[in-house]
CSV table of C-alpha atoms in Angstrom, one decimal:
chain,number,residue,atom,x,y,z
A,133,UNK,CA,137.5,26.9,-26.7
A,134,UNK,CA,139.6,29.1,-23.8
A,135,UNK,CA,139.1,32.6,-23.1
A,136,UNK,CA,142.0,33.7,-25.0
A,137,UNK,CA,140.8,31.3,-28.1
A,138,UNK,CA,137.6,33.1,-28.5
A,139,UNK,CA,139.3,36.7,-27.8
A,140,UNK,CA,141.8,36.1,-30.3
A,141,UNK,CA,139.7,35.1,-33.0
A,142,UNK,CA,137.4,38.6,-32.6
A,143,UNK,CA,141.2,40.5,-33.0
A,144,UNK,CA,141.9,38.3,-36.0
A,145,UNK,CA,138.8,40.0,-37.5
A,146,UNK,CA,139.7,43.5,-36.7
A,147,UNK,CA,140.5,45.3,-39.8
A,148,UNK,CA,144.7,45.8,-40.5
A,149,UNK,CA,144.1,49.4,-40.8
A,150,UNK,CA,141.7,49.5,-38.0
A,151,UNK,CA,141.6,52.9,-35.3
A,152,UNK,CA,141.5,52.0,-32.1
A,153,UNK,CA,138.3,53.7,-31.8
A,154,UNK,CA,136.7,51.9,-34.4
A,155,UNK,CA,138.5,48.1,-32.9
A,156,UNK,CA,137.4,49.3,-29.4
A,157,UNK,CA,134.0,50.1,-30.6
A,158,UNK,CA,133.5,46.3,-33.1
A,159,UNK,CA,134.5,44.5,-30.3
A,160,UNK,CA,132.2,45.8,-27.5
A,161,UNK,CA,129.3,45.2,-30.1
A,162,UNK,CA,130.6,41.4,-30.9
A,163,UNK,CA,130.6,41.2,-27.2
A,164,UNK,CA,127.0,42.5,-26.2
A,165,UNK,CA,125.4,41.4,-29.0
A,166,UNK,CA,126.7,38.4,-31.2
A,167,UNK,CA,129.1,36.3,-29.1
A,168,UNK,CA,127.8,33.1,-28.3
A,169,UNK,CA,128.4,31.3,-25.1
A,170,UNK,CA,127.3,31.0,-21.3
A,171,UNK,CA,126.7,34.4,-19.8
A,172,UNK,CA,129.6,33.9,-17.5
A,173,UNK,CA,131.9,33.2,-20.5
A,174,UNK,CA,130.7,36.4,-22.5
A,175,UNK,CA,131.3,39.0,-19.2
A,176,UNK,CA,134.6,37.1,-19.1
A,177,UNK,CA,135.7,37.7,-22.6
A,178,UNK,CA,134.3,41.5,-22.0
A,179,UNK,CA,136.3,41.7,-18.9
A,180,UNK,CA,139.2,40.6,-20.6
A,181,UNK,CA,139.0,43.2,-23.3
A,182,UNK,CA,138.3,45.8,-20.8
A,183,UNK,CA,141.6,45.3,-19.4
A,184,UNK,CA,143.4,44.8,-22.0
A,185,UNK,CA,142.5,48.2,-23.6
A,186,UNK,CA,142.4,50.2,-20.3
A,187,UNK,CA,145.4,49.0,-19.2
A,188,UNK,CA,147.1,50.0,-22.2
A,189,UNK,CA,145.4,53.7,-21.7
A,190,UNK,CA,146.0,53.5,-17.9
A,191,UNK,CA,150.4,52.8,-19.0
A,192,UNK,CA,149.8,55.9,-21.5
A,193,UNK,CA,148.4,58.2,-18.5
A,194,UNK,CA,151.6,60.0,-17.7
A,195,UNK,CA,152.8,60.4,-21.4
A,196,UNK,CA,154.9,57.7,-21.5
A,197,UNK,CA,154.3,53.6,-21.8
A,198,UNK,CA,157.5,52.2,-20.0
A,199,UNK,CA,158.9,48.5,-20.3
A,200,UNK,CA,157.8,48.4,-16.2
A,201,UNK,CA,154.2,49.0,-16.9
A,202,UNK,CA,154.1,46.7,-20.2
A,203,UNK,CA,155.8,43.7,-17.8
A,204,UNK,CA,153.1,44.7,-15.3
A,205,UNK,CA,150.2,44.1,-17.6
A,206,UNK,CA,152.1,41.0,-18.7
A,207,UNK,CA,152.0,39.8,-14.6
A,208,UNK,CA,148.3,40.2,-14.9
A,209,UNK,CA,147.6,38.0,-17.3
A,210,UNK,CA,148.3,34.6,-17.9
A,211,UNK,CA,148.6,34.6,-21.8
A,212,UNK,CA,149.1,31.4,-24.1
A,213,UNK,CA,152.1,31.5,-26.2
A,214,UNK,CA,149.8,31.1,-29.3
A,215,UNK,CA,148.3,34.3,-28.2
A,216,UNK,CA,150.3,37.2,-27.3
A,217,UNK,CA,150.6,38.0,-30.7
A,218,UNK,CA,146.7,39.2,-30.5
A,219,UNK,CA,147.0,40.4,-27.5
A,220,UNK,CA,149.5,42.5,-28.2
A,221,UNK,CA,148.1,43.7,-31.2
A,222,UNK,CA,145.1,45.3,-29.2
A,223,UNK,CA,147.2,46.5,-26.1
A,224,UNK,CA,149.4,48.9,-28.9
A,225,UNK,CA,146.4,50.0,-30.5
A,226,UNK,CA,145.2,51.1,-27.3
A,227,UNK,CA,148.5,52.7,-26.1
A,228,UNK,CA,148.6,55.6,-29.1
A,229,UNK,CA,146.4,57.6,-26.9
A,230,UNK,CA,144.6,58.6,-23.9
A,231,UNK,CA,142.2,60.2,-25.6
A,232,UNK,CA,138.3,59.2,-25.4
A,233,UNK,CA,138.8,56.6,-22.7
A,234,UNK,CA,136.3,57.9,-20.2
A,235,UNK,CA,133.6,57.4,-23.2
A,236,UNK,CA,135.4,53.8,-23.7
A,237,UNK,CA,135.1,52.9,-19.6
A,238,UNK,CA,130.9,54.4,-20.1
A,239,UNK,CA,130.8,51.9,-22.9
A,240,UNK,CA,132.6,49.2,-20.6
A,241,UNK,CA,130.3,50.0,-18.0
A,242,UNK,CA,127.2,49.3,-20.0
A,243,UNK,CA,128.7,45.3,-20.6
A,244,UNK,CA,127.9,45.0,-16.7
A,245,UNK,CA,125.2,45.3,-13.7
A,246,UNK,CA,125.3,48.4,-12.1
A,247,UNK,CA,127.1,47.9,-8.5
A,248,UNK,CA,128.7,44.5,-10.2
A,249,UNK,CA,132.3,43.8,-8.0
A,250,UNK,CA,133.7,43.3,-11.1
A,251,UNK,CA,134.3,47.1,-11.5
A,252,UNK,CA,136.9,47.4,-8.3
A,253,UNK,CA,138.8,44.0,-10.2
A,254,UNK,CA,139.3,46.4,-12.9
A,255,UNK,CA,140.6,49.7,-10.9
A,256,UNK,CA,142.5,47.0,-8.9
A,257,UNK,CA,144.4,45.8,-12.0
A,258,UNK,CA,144.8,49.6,-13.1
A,259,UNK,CA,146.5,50.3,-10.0
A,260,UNK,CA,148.7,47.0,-10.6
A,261,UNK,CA,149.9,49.0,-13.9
A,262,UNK,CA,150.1,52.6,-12.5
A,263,UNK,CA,152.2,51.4,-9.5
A,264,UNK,CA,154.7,49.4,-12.0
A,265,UNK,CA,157.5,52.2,-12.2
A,266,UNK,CA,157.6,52.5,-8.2
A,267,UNK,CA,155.0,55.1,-7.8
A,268,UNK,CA,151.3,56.3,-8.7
A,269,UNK,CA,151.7,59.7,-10.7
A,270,UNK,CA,148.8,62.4,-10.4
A,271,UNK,CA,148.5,62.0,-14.2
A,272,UNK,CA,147.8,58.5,-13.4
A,273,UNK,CA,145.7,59.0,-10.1
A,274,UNK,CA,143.4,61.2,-12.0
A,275,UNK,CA,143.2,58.9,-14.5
A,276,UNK,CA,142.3,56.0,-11.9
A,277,UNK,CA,139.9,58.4,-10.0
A,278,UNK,CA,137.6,59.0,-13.2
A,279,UNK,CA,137.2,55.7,-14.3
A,280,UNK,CA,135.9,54.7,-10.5
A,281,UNK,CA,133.6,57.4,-10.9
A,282,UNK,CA,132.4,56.6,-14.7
A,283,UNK,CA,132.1,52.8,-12.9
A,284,UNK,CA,129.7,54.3,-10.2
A,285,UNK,CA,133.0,53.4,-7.5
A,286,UNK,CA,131.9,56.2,-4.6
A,287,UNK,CA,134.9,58.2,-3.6
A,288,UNK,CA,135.1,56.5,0.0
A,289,UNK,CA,135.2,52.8,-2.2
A,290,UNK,CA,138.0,54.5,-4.2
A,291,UNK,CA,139.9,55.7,-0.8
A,292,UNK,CA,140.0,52.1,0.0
A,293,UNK,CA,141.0,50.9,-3.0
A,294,UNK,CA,144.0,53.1,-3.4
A,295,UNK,CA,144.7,52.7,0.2
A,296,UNK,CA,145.4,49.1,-0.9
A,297,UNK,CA,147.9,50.0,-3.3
A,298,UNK,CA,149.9,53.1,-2.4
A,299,UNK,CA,152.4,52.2,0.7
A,300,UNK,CA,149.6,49.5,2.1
A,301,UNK,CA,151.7,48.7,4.7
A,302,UNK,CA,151.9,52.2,6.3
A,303,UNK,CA,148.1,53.2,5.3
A,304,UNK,CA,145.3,52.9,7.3
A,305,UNK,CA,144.7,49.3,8.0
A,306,UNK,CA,141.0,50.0,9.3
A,307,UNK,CA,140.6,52.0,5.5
A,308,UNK,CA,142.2,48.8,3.5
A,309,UNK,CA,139.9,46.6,5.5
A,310,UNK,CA,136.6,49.1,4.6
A,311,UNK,CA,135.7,49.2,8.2
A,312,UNK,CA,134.7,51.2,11.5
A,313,UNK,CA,138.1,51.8,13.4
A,314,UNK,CA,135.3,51.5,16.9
A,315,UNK,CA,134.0,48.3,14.9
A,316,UNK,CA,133.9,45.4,18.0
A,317,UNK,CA,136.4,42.5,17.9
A,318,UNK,CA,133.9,40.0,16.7
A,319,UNK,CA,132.6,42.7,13.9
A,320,UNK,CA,136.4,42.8,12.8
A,321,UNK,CA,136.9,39.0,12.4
A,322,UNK,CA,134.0,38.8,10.5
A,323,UNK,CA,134.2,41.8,8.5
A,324,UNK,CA,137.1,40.2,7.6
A,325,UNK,CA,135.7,36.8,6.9
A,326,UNK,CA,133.7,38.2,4.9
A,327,UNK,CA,135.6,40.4,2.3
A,328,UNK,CA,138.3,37.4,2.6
A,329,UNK,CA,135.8,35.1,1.0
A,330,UNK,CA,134.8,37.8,-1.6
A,331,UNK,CA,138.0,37.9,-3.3
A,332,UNK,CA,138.5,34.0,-3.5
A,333,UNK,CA,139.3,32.7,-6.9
A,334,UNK,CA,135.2,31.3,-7.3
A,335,UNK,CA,134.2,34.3,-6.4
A,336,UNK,CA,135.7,36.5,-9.1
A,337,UNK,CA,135.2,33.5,-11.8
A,338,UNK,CA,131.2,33.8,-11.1
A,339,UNK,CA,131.3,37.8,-11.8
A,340,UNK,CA,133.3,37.7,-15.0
A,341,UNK,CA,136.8,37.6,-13.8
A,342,UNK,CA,138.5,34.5,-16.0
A,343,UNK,CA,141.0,31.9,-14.0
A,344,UNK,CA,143.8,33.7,-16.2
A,345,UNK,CA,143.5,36.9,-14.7
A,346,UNK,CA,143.5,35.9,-10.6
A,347,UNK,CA,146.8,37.3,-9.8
A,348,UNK,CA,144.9,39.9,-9.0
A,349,UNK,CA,143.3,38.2,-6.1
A,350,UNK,CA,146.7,37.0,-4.5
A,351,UNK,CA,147.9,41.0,-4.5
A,352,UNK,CA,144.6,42.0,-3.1
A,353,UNK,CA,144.4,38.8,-0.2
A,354,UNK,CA,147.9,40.1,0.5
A,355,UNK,CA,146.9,43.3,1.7
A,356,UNK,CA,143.7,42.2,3.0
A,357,UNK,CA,145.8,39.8,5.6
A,358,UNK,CA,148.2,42.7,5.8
A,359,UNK,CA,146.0,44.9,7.4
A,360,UNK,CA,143.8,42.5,9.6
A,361,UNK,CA,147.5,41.5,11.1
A,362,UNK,CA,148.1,44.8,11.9
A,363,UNK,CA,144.2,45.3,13.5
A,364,UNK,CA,145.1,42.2,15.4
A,365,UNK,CA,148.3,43.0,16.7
A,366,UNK,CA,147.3,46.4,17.7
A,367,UNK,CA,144.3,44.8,19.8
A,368,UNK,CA,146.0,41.8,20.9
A,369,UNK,CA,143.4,38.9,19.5
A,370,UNK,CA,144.0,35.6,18.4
């Protein structure tokens, strides 16, 4: 059974005249508690949920859920036919309101380890959504900002994070990269190396990230290879 199989099946049970509070709330439980299946398979179906319902909060941020932000959610994901329909069904229930989602991302927090990676995934995909109509509002920014902090994200994680998505290509490439601008040649390559091999597909899969939901990989590698170019030009190494 996929991902989206067994995520399904807990929104099939959700109650037709269910608040999103109270959907939220049964499905966090079925996922801590009662839902069977390899570790790795439960933090991915909690992931899944996570973004699915903060996603929908994140699009609400500014008052307004636009067709932009819905396709961007939709470019996150890859979503079998057989179930948008559930999807769906818990993205609108998330989108009536912003309200209570910094007690929903504490709750979300609690499904992983403190310090887990899988926390900047998430704010990376947020930003994915905020970004959607051509520009991160403050409504949104704030929004982003909290939910980094509720994850334990330090603000100089959350610089480089955002630095990645707002105007990365006229940012700080030393910031996007998370390192010293007098960092050594040598400490640069494998600084980059490093984080490079971080974000690969296997990498993400092992912390809870499912195979559906890499897109989020390719945008940050993008940026990632972005800025290193730009370090490497502007010091002249191969």
């Amino acid at each position: 059974m996929t991902i989206w199989q067994r995520l399904g099946d807990l929104i099939r049970q959700l109650p037709g005249s269910c608040t999103i509070g109270r959907a939220l709330d049964d499905l966090i439980e079925t996922v801590r508690t009662a839902l069977s299946g390899s570790p790795v398979e439960r933090r991915q179906v909690a992931f899944s949920v996570s973004m699915i319902a903060l996603s929908a909060k994140m699009a609400k941020a500014d008052g307004v859920v636009t067709r932009d932000e819905v396709t961007a959610f939709e470019q996150l994901f890859d979503i079998p036919p057989a179930e948008h329909q559930n999807v769906a069904r818990l993205f609108n229930l998330a989108k009536q309101d912003v309200a209570g989602f910094d007690a929903y991302a504490r709750k979300l927090a609690s499904l992983f380890e403190p310090g887990s990676s899988v926390f900047e995934d998430i704010v990376d995909g947020l930003f994915h959504i905020a970004k959607a109509d051509g520009m991160v509002h403050q409504d949104e920014l704030a929004f982003l900002d909290h939910v980094a902090s509720i994850f334990g994200i330090s603000e100089t994680a959350f610089a480089r994070i955002r630095s990645r998505h707002i105007v990365p290509e006229e940012g700080d490439p030393y910031l996007i990269l998370g390192i010293d601008r007098g960092a050594s040649n040598d400490d640069v390559k494998r600084h980059y190396r490093r984080i490079v091999s971080e974000t690969h597909p296997d990498k993400l899969i092992a912390r809870g990230v499912p195979a559906e939901f890499l897109a989020i990989a390719t945008a940050k590698l993008a940026a990632l290879n972005g800025a290193y170019d730009r370090i490497r030009r502007e010091r002249a190494f191969a």
